[in-house]
PDB file of C-alpha atoms in Angstrom:
ATOM      1  CA  MET A   1      23.101 -22.536 -50.021  1.00  0.00           C
ATOM      2  CA  LEU A   2      19.542 -23.893 -50.135  1.00  0.00           C
ATOM      3  CA  ASN A   3      17.280 -22.932 -47.296  1.00  0.00           C
ATOM      4  CA  ASN A   4      16.131 -25.816 -45.036  1.00  0.00           C
ATOM      5  CA  PRO A   5      12.320 -25.807 -45.362  1.00  0.00           C
ATOM      6  CA  VAL A   6      11.812 -27.313 -41.913  1.00  0.00           C
ATOM      7  CA  LYS A   7      14.331 -25.281 -39.931  1.00  0.00           C
ATOM      8  CA  PRO A   8      12.633 -22.955 -37.403  1.00  0.00           C
ATOM      9  CA  GLU A   9      13.952 -19.524 -36.487  1.00  0.00           C
ATOM     10  CA  ALA A  10      13.759 -17.792 -33.113  1.00  0.00           C
ATOM     11  CA  HIS A  11      11.287 -14.936 -32.666  1.00  0.00           C
ATOM     12  CA  LYS A  12      10.583 -12.800 -29.647  1.00  0.00           C
ATOM     13  CA  ILE A  13       7.190 -12.769 -27.896  1.00  0.00           C
ATOM     14  CA  LEU A  14       5.986  -9.104 -27.970  1.00  0.00           C
ATOM     15  CA  ASP A  15       2.921  -9.621 -25.829  1.00  0.00           C
ATOM     16  CA  ILE A  16       0.460 -12.221 -24.448  1.00  0.00           C
ATOM     17  CA  LEU A  17      -3.259 -11.633 -24.145  1.00  0.00           C
ATOM     18  CA  LYS A  18      -5.227 -14.053 -22.046  1.00  0.00           C
ATOM     19  CA  GLU A  19      -8.518 -14.488 -24.004  1.00  0.00           C
ATOM     20  CA  THR A  20      -9.917 -17.219 -21.721  1.00  0.00           C
ATOM     21  CA  GLU A  21      -8.476 -19.552 -19.092  1.00  0.00           C
ATOM     22  CA  ALA A  22      -7.549 -22.035 -21.858  1.00  0.00           C
ATOM     23  CA  GLU A  23      -6.855 -19.792 -24.835  1.00  0.00           C
ATOM     24  CA  TRP A  24      -4.231 -17.126 -25.026  1.00  0.00           C
ATOM     25  CA  THR A  25      -3.066 -14.949 -27.965  1.00  0.00           C
ATOM     26  CA  PHE A  26       0.710 -14.716 -28.372  1.00  0.00           C
ATOM     27  CA  ARG A  27       1.957 -11.699 -30.414  1.00  0.00           C
ATOM     28  CA  VAL A  28       5.322 -12.589 -31.871  1.00  0.00           C
ATOM     29  CA  GLU A  29       7.716 -10.539 -33.849  1.00  0.00           C
ATOM     30  CA  ASN A  30       7.586 -11.383 -37.532  1.00  0.00           C
ATOM     31  CA  GLU A  31       8.633 -10.159 -40.941  1.00  0.00           C
ATOM     32  CA  ILE A  32       7.453 -13.201 -42.990  1.00  0.00           C
ATOM     33  CA  PRO A  33       4.751 -12.383 -45.539  1.00  0.00           C
ATOM     34  CA  ILE A  34       1.376 -13.734 -44.507  1.00  0.00           C
ATOM     35  CA  LYS A  35      -1.924 -14.323 -46.286  1.00  0.00           C
ATOM     36  CA  HIS A  36      -5.286 -14.634 -44.523  1.00  0.00           C
ATOM     37  CA  GLY A  37      -6.000 -18.209 -43.515  1.00  0.00           C
ATOM     38  CA  GLN A  38      -2.403 -19.465 -43.451  1.00  0.00           C
ATOM     39  CA  PHE A  39      -0.646 -21.067 -40.547  1.00  0.00           C
ATOM     40  CA  MET A  40       2.882 -21.509 -39.052  1.00  0.00           C
ATOM     41  CA  GLN A  41       4.676 -24.141 -37.113  1.00  0.00           C
ATOM     42  CA  LEU A  42       5.499 -22.956 -33.551  1.00  0.00           C
ATOM     43  CA  SER A  43       8.120 -24.997 -31.603  1.00  0.00           C
ATOM     44  CA  LEU A  44      10.168 -25.167 -28.459  1.00  0.00           C
ATOM     45  CA  PRO A  45      13.517 -26.935 -28.480  1.00  0.00           C
ATOM     46  CA  LYS A  46      13.389 -30.493 -26.938  1.00  0.00           C
ATOM     47  CA  ILE A  47       9.615 -30.162 -26.470  1.00  0.00           C
ATOM     48  CA  GLY A  48       8.118 -30.362 -29.958  1.00  0.00           C
ATOM     49  CA  GLU A  49       6.147 -28.233 -32.438  1.00  0.00           C
ATOM     50  CA  ALA A  50       2.577 -27.542 -33.272  1.00  0.00           C
ATOM     51  CA  PRO A  51       0.802 -26.061 -36.348  1.00  0.00           C
ATOM     52  CA  ILE A  52      -1.127 -22.901 -35.297  1.00  0.00           C
ATOM     53  CA  SER A  53      -3.306 -20.696 -37.434  1.00  0.00           C
ATOM     54  CA  ILE A  54      -2.552 -17.018 -37.672  1.00  0.00           C
ATOM     55  CA  SER A  55      -5.244 -15.029 -35.911  1.00  0.00           C
ATOM     56  CA  GLY A  56      -3.843 -11.593 -36.913  1.00  0.00           C
ATOM     57  CA  PHE A  57      -0.850  -9.882 -38.371  1.00  0.00           C
ATOM     58  CA  GLY A  58       0.509  -6.419 -39.034  1.00  0.00           C
ATOM     59  CA  ASP A  59       3.788  -4.468 -39.384  1.00  0.00           C
ATOM     60  CA  GLY A  60       6.433  -6.519 -37.553  1.00  0.00           C
ATOM     61  CA  TYR A  61       4.132  -9.088 -35.828  1.00  0.00           C
ATOM     62  CA  ALA A  62       1.999 -12.110 -36.106  1.00  0.00           C
ATOM     63  CA  ASP A  63      -0.680 -13.216 -33.610  1.00  0.00           C
ATOM     64  CA  PHE A  64      -1.365 -16.878 -32.666  1.00  0.00           C
ATOM     65  CA  THR A  65      -4.421 -17.680 -30.572  1.00  0.00           C
ATOM     66  CA  ILE A  66      -3.527 -21.016 -28.936  1.00  0.00           C
ATOM     67  CA  ARG A  67      -5.594 -23.422 -26.887  1.00  0.00           C
ATOM     68  CA  LYS A  68      -3.855 -25.285 -24.027  1.00  0.00           C
ATOM     69  CA  VAL A  69      -4.436 -28.879 -25.061  1.00  0.00           C
ATOM     70  CA  GLY A  70      -1.178 -30.847 -25.052  1.00  0.00           C
ATOM     71  CA  LYS A  71       2.580 -31.081 -24.377  1.00  0.00           C
ATOM     72  CA  VAL A  72       3.715 -28.309 -26.665  1.00  0.00           C
ATOM     73  CA  THR A  73       0.907 -25.895 -25.743  1.00  0.00           C
ATOM     74  CA  ASP A  74       1.359 -26.543 -22.051  1.00  0.00           C
ATOM     75  CA  GLU A  75       4.944 -25.436 -22.368  1.00  0.00           C
ATOM     76  CA  LEU A  76       4.018 -22.422 -24.507  1.00  0.00           C
ATOM     77  CA  PHE A  77       1.711 -21.234 -21.723  1.00  0.00           C
ATOM     78  CA  GLN A  78       4.764 -21.126 -19.389  1.00  0.00           C
ATOM     79  CA  LEU A  79       6.396 -18.418 -21.534  1.00  0.00           C
ATOM     80  CA  LYS A  80       6.397 -14.747 -20.843  1.00  0.00           C
ATOM     81  CA  LYS A  81       6.611 -11.496 -22.835  1.00  0.00           C
ATOM     82  CA  GLY A  82      10.238 -11.171 -24.028  1.00  0.00           C
ATOM     83  CA  ASP A  83      10.855 -14.922 -24.263  1.00  0.00           C
ATOM     84  CA  GLN A  84      11.625 -16.570 -27.612  1.00  0.00           C
ATOM     85  CA  ILE A  85       9.592 -19.042 -29.658  1.00  0.00           C
ATOM     86  CA  PHE A  86      10.666 -20.789 -32.707  1.00  0.00           C
ATOM     87  CA  ILE A  87       8.672 -20.471 -35.973  1.00  0.00           C
ATOM     88  CA  ARG A  88       8.734 -21.853 -39.451  1.00  0.00           C
ATOM     89  CA  GLY A  89       6.289 -20.965 -42.300  1.00  0.00           C
ATOM     90  CA  CYS A  90       4.079 -19.501 -43.594  1.00  0.00           C
ATOM     91  CA  TYR A  91       2.269 -22.521 -44.960  1.00  0.00           C
ATOM     92  CA  GLY A  92      -0.870 -23.298 -46.821  1.00  0.00           C
ATOM     93  CA  ASN A  93      -3.332 -21.730 -49.202  1.00  0.00           C
ATOM     94  CA  GLY A  94      -5.464 -19.211 -47.436  1.00  0.00           C
ATOM     95  CA  TRP A  95      -8.891 -17.618 -48.006  1.00  0.00           C
ATOM     96  CA  PRO A  96      -9.696 -16.473 -51.542  1.00  0.00           C
ATOM     97  CA  THR A  97      -9.336 -12.756 -50.620  1.00  0.00           C
ATOM     98  CA  GLU A  98      -9.142 -11.446 -54.187  1.00  0.00           C
ATOM     99  CA  GLN A  99     -12.225 -13.456 -55.161  1.00  0.00           C
ATOM    100  CA  LEU A 100     -14.148 -11.725 -52.428  1.00  0.00           C
ATOM    101  CA  LYS A 101     -13.508  -8.277 -53.717  1.00  0.00           C
ATOM    102  CA  GLY A 102     -16.808  -6.463 -54.637  1.00  0.00           C
ATOM    103  CA  LYS A 103     -18.939  -9.262 -53.207  1.00  0.00           C
ATOM    104  CA  SER A 104     -20.988  -9.738 -50.191  1.00  0.00           C
ATOM    105  CA  VAL A 105     -19.364 -12.147 -47.670  1.00  0.00           C
ATOM    106  CA  VAL A 106     -21.014 -14.623 -45.283  1.00  0.00           C
ATOM    107  CA  ILE A 107     -18.787 -16.069 -42.597  1.00  0.00           C
ATOM    108  CA  VAL A 108     -19.908 -18.889 -40.261  1.00  0.00           C
ATOM    109  CA  ALA A 109     -17.307 -19.780 -37.616  1.00  0.00           C
ATOM    110  CA  GLY A 110     -17.311 -21.601 -34.326  1.00  0.00           C
ATOM    111  CA  GLY A 111     -15.099 -21.663 -31.278  1.00  0.00           C
ATOM    112  CA  THR A 112     -11.362 -21.457 -32.022  1.00  0.00           C
ATOM    113  CA  GLY A 113     -12.399 -21.640 -35.653  1.00  0.00           C
ATOM    114  CA  VAL A 114     -12.807 -17.879 -35.411  1.00  0.00           C
ATOM    115  CA  SER A 115      -9.055 -17.603 -35.192  1.00  0.00           C
ATOM    116  CA  PRO A 116      -8.126 -18.569 -38.793  1.00  0.00           C
ATOM    117  CA  VAL A 117     -10.718 -16.111 -40.222  1.00  0.00           C
ATOM    118  CA  LYS A 118     -10.243 -13.246 -37.810  1.00  0.00           C
ATOM    119  CA  SER A 119      -7.579 -11.376 -39.828  1.00  0.00           C
ATOM    120  CA  LEU A 120      -9.730 -11.555 -42.872  1.00  0.00           C
ATOM    121  CA  ILE A 121     -12.722 -10.225 -40.978  1.00  0.00           C
ATOM    122  CA  HIS A 122     -10.556  -7.261 -39.853  1.00  0.00           C
ATOM    123  CA  GLN A 123      -9.688  -6.616 -43.577  1.00  0.00           C
ATOM    124  CA  LEU A 124     -13.434  -6.608 -44.398  1.00  0.00           C
ATOM    125  CA  TYR A 125     -14.063  -4.193 -41.507  1.00  0.00           C
ATOM    126  CA  GLU A 126     -11.265  -1.803 -42.421  1.00  0.00           C
ATOM    127  CA  ASN A 127     -11.985  -1.736 -46.190  1.00  0.00           C
ATOM    128  CA  PRO A 128     -15.754  -1.406 -46.692  1.00  0.00           C
ATOM    129  CA  GLU A 129     -15.235   0.114 -50.152  1.00  0.00           C
ATOM    130  CA  ASP A 130     -13.680  -3.131 -51.372  1.00  0.00           C
ATOM    131  CA  PHE A 131     -16.512  -5.463 -50.393  1.00  0.00           C
ATOM    132  CA  GLY A 132     -20.304  -5.730 -50.182  1.00  0.00           C
ATOM    133  CA  GLU A 133     -22.345  -6.521 -47.138  1.00  0.00           C
ATOM    134  CA  VAL A 134     -20.710  -8.736 -44.515  1.00  0.00           C
ATOM    135  CA  TYR A 135     -22.749 -11.313 -42.515  1.00  0.00           C
ATOM    136  CA  LEU A 136     -21.076 -12.864 -39.556  1.00  0.00           C
ATOM    137  CA  ILE A 137     -22.452 -15.816 -37.588  1.00  0.00           C
ATOM    138  CA  LEU A 138     -19.979 -16.578 -34.821  1.00  0.00           C
ATOM    139  CA  GLY A 139     -20.591 -19.054 -32.129  1.00  0.00           C
ATOM    140  CA  PHE A 140     -19.001 -20.233 -28.917  1.00  0.00           C
ATOM    141  CA  LYS A 141     -19.783 -23.013 -26.428  1.00  0.00           C
ATOM    142  CA  ASN A 142     -20.477 -20.670 -23.545  1.00  0.00           C
ATOM    143  CA  SER A 143     -19.593 -17.268 -22.145  1.00  0.00           C
ATOM    144  CA  GLU A 144     -16.403 -18.505 -20.648  1.00  0.00           C
ATOM    145  CA  SER A 145     -15.112 -19.529 -24.074  1.00  0.00           C
ATOM    146  CA  ILE A 146     -15.724 -16.268 -25.947  1.00  0.00           C
ATOM    147  CA  LEU A 147     -12.629 -15.112 -27.860  1.00  0.00           C
ATOM    148  CA  PHE A 148     -11.667 -11.617 -29.222  1.00  0.00           C
ATOM    149  CA  THR A 149     -14.225  -9.688 -27.128  1.00  0.00           C
ATOM    150  CA  GLU A 150     -12.893  -6.288 -28.191  1.00  0.00           C
ATOM    151  CA  GLU A 151     -12.947  -7.141 -31.852  1.00  0.00           C
ATOM    152  CA  LEU A 152     -16.484  -8.606 -31.553  1.00  0.00           C
ATOM    153  CA  GLU A 153     -17.716  -5.332 -30.127  1.00  0.00           C
ATOM    154  CA  GLN A 154     -15.852  -3.324 -32.793  1.00  0.00           C
ATOM    155  CA  TRP A 155     -17.279  -5.350 -35.654  1.00  0.00           C
ATOM    156  CA  LYS A 156     -20.845  -4.618 -34.461  1.00  0.00           C
ATOM    157  CA  THR A 157     -20.264  -0.867 -35.153  1.00  0.00           C
ATOM    158  CA  ALA A 158     -19.647  -1.237 -38.913  1.00  0.00           C
ATOM    159  CA  GLU A 159     -22.527  -0.179 -41.115  1.00  0.00           C
ATOM    160  CA  HIS A 160     -21.839  -2.903 -43.633  1.00  0.00           C
ATOM    161  CA  PHE A 161     -21.559  -5.670 -41.012  1.00  0.00           C
ATOM    162  CA  HIS A 162     -24.571  -7.719 -39.872  1.00  0.00           C
ATOM    163  CA  VAL A 163     -23.568  -9.831 -36.878  1.00  0.00           C
ATOM    164  CA  VAL A 164     -25.075 -12.748 -34.980  1.00  0.00           C
ATOM    165  CA  TYR A 165     -23.068 -13.860 -31.951  1.00  0.00           C
ATOM    166  CA  THR A 166     -24.439 -16.978 -30.304  1.00  0.00           C
ATOM    167  CA  LEU A 167     -23.719 -19.385 -27.452  1.00  0.00           C
ATOM    168  CA  ASP A 168     -24.626 -23.054 -27.761  1.00  0.00           C
ATOM    169  CA  ASN A 169     -26.618 -23.488 -24.537  1.00  0.00           C
ATOM    170  CA  GLU A 170     -26.399 -20.405 -22.465  1.00  0.00           C
ATOM    171  CA  ASP A 171     -28.450 -17.225 -22.056  1.00  0.00           C
ATOM    172  CA  TYR A 172     -26.115 -14.272 -21.995  1.00  0.00           C
ATOM    173  CA  PRO A 173     -26.746 -10.499 -22.419  1.00  0.00           C
ATOM    174  CA  GLY A 174     -26.452  -9.341 -26.015  1.00  0.00           C
ATOM    175  CA  TRP A 175     -25.975 -12.912 -27.414  1.00  0.00           C
ATOM    176  CA  LYS A 176     -28.268 -15.304 -29.118  1.00  0.00           C
ATOM    177  CA  LYS A 177     -28.697 -18.899 -27.867  1.00  0.00           C
ATOM    178  CA  GLY A 178     -28.309 -21.815 -30.239  1.00  0.00           C
ATOM    179  CA  LEU A 179     -25.960 -23.363 -32.717  1.00  0.00           C
ATOM    180  CA  VAL A 180     -24.589 -21.259 -35.600  1.00  0.00           C
ATOM    181  CA  THR A 181     -26.515 -23.408 -38.089  1.00  0.00           C
ATOM    182  CA  GLU A 182     -29.840 -22.196 -36.733  1.00  0.00           C
ATOM    183  CA  PHE A 183     -29.198 -18.661 -38.017  1.00  0.00           C
ATOM    184  CA  VAL A 184     -28.116 -19.343 -41.549  1.00  0.00           C
ATOM    185  CA  LYS A 185     -31.746 -19.208 -42.731  1.00  0.00           C
ATOM    186  CA  ASP A 186     -31.896 -15.567 -41.673  1.00  0.00           C
ATOM    187  CA  ILE A 187     -29.312 -14.381 -44.139  1.00  0.00           C
ATOM    188  CA  PRO A 188     -30.918 -12.641 -47.215  1.00  0.00           C
ATOM    189  CA  PHE A 189     -29.188 -14.727 -49.874  1.00  0.00           C
ATOM    190  CA  ASP A 190     -31.783 -13.765 -52.467  1.00  0.00           C
ATOM    191  CA  SER A 191     -30.699 -10.088 -52.273  1.00  0.00           C
ATOM    192  CA  PHE A 192     -27.083 -10.987 -53.168  1.00  0.00           C
ATOM    193  CA  GLY A 193     -27.871 -12.344 -56.704  1.00  0.00           C
ATOM    194  CA  GLU A 194     -24.732 -14.343 -57.573  1.00  0.00           C
ATOM    195  CA  ASN A 195     -22.414 -11.786 -56.072  1.00  0.00           C
ATOM    196  CA  TYR A 196     -21.384 -13.411 -52.827  1.00  0.00           C
ATOM    197  CA  GLU A 197     -19.142 -16.054 -51.206  1.00  0.00           C
ATOM    198  CA  CYS A 198     -19.504 -18.049 -47.967  1.00  0.00           C
ATOM    199  CA  LEU A 199     -16.674 -19.039 -45.593  1.00  0.00           C
ATOM    200  CA  VAL A 200     -17.029 -21.843 -42.956  1.00  0.00           C
ATOM    201  CA  VAL A 201     -14.528 -22.795 -40.351  1.00  0.00           C
ATOM    202  CA  GLY A 202     -14.779 -24.617 -36.998  1.00  0.00           C
ATOM    203  CA  PRO A 203     -15.002 -28.157 -35.551  1.00  0.00           C
ATOM    204  CA  PRO A 204     -15.610 -30.778 -38.281  1.00  0.00           C
ATOM    205  CA  VAL A 205     -19.113 -31.492 -37.211  1.00  0.00           C
ATOM    206  CA  MET A 206     -19.969 -27.889 -37.180  1.00  0.00           C
ATOM    207  CA  MET A 207     -18.545 -27.321 -40.597  1.00  0.00           C
ATOM    208  CA  ARG A 208     -20.488 -30.239 -42.043  1.00  0.00           C
ATOM    209  CA  PHE A 209     -23.828 -29.057 -40.745  1.00  0.00           C
ATOM    210  CA  ALA A 210     -23.063 -25.399 -41.543  1.00  0.00           C
ATOM    211  CA  ALA A 211     -22.331 -26.353 -45.159  1.00  0.00           C
ATOM    212  CA  LYS A 212     -25.592 -28.342 -45.125  1.00  0.00           C
ATOM    213  CA  SER A 213     -27.483 -25.373 -43.897  1.00  0.00           C
ATOM    214  CA  LEU A 214     -26.061 -23.129 -46.592  1.00  0.00           C
ATOM    215  CA  ILE A 215     -26.962 -25.673 -49.315  1.00  0.00           C
ATOM    216  CA  ASP A 216     -30.409 -25.989 -47.893  1.00  0.00           C
ATOM    217  CA  ASN A 217     -30.767 -22.296 -48.372  1.00  0.00           C
ATOM    218  CA  GLN A 218     -29.908 -22.653 -52.003  1.00  0.00           C
ATOM    219  CA  VAL A 219     -26.313 -21.618 -51.775  1.00  0.00           C
ATOM    220  CA  PRO A 220     -24.379 -23.163 -54.646  1.00  0.00           C
ATOM    221  CA  GLU A 221     -21.570 -25.555 -53.568  1.00  0.00           C
ATOM    222  CA  ASP A 222     -18.952 -23.537 -55.428  1.00  0.00           C
ATOM    223  CA  LYS A 223     -19.760 -20.470 -53.286  1.00  0.00           C
ATOM    224  CA  ILE A 224     -18.787 -22.226 -50.046  1.00  0.00           C
ATOM    225  CA  TRP A 225     -15.174 -22.256 -48.726  1.00  0.00           C
ATOM    226  CA  MET A 226     -13.956 -24.281 -45.791  1.00  0.00           C
ATOM    227  CA  SER A 227     -10.791 -24.397 -43.741  1.00  0.00           C
ATOM    228  CA  PHE A 228      -9.431 -27.736 -42.672  1.00  0.00           C
ATOM    229  CA  GLU A 229      -6.750 -26.164 -40.456  1.00  0.00           C
ATOM    230  CA  ARG A 230      -7.291 -28.781 -37.791  1.00  0.00           C
ATOM    231  CA  LYS A 231      -5.701 -31.336 -40.052  1.00  0.00           C
ATOM    232  CA  MET A 232      -2.312 -29.665 -40.196  1.00  0.00           C
ATOM    233  CA  SER A 233       0.735 -31.561 -39.083  1.00  0.00           C
ATOM    234  CA  CYS A 234       4.194 -31.250 -40.672  1.00  0.00           C
ATOM    235  CA  ALA A 235       3.100 -28.591 -43.145  1.00  0.00           C
ATOM    236  CA  ILE A 236       5.284 -29.779 -46.043  1.00  0.00           C
ATOM    237  CA  GLY A 237       3.615 -33.043 -47.002  1.00  0.00           C
ATOM    238  CA  LYS A 238       6.211 -35.400 -45.631  1.00  0.00           C
ATOM    239  CA  CYS A 239       4.622 -37.044 -42.577  1.00  0.00           C
ATOM    240  CA  GLY A 240       1.326 -37.990 -44.280  1.00  0.00           C
ATOM    241  CA  HIS A 241      -0.864 -37.191 -41.259  1.00  0.00           C
ATOM    242  CA  CYS A 242      -2.927 -34.675 -43.259  1.00  0.00           C
ATOM    243  CA  ARG A 243      -3.354 -36.900 -46.301  1.00  0.00           C
ATOM    244  CA  ILE A 244      -6.934 -37.691 -47.250  1.00  0.00           C
ATOM    245  CA  ASP A 245      -6.976 -40.003 -50.298  1.00  0.00           C
ATOM    246  CA  GLU A 246      -4.624 -38.243 -52.722  1.00  0.00           C
ATOM    247  CA  THR A 247      -4.957 -34.846 -51.155  1.00  0.00           C
ATOM    248  CA  TYR A 248      -2.375 -33.377 -48.805  1.00  0.00           C
ATOM    249  CA  VAL A 249      -4.364 -30.812 -46.773  1.00  0.00           C
ATOM    250  CA  CYS A 250      -1.188 -28.928 -45.697  1.00  0.00           C
ATOM    251  CA  LEU A 251      -0.022 -28.429 -49.332  1.00  0.00           C
ATOM    252  CA  ASP A 252      -3.387 -28.112 -51.204  1.00  0.00           C
ATOM    253  CA  GLY A 253      -5.201 -26.382 -48.373  1.00  0.00           C
ATOM    254  CA  PRO A 254      -6.035 -25.756 -45.617  1.00  0.00           C
ATOM    255  CA  VAL A 255      -8.740 -23.697 -47.358  1.00  0.00           C
ATOM    256  CA  PHE A 256     -10.723 -25.620 -49.998  1.00  0.00           C
ATOM    257  CA  ASN A 257     -13.772 -24.820 -52.064  1.00  0.00           C
ATOM    258  CA  TYR A 258     -16.638 -27.059 -50.933  1.00  0.00           C
ATOM    259  CA  THR A 259     -16.726 -28.877 -54.228  1.00  0.00           C
ATOM    260  CA  VAL A 260     -13.419 -30.326 -53.172  1.00  0.00           C
ATOM    261  CA  GLY A 261     -13.767 -30.171 -49.379  1.00  0.00           C
ATOM    262  CA  LYS A 262     -16.939 -32.227 -49.308  1.00  0.00           C
ATOM    263  CA  LYS A 263     -14.868 -35.274 -50.451  1.00  0.00           C
ATOM    264  CA  LEU A 264     -12.194 -34.831 -47.682  1.00  0.00           C
ATOM    265  CA  VAL A 265     -13.748 -37.153 -45.165  1.00  0.00           C
ATOM    266  CA  ASP A 266     -11.301 -39.375 -43.308  1.00  0.00           C
TER     267      ASP A 266
END
């Protein structure tokens, strides 16, 4: 019998971590193989479903960092540890992890855009022998919207990590003040030679200007990768909501090289 590609299966919630008032991380039991940068469809019967990026995964679990912004997420925030949630996936092409091996990696991410790149950052942190220097520029709107505080502190301790944490318009101890794009110029691209890649994820406006900042600093377009995870909808290319010209973001992405991604303007 053929598997139904849109049939969700029930999974138990193992834990819930309240990151902020509006964003919680749900740890859900999972045995489905995952690649960094992919997403799943989370649903509740008679309520609806929503595509959610995977913010972390390990043996027997997957993490979903969810912002309370609509009907489905409002209901998700009523759930408790031990309750069940329905999942289908994984979907999408993730970050080019193999292409990063042996290279320096620059990551520019903003707000909830840190979620779809968090598991990859963890791999870079845990496996310094596989990668070069890692430069993180991570930004949030204000101190009340900071996600993954324990991981942010942990990443600062790695010898091969160079981190800039910034808030848009707030002075806060240990943090810079300003947009993530303001700090791209401080990355020593000249020291990398050709042996590096850049990853960008966040709100569309932030991604556009972050890519521009990288290009202004002589980063070749083919060394920039972007995630269009905010465009996800049905995940299998049937509803058409993620279609931009002839590209179905859910099938061909959500991660694209900038040489392709720069054309995905809708």
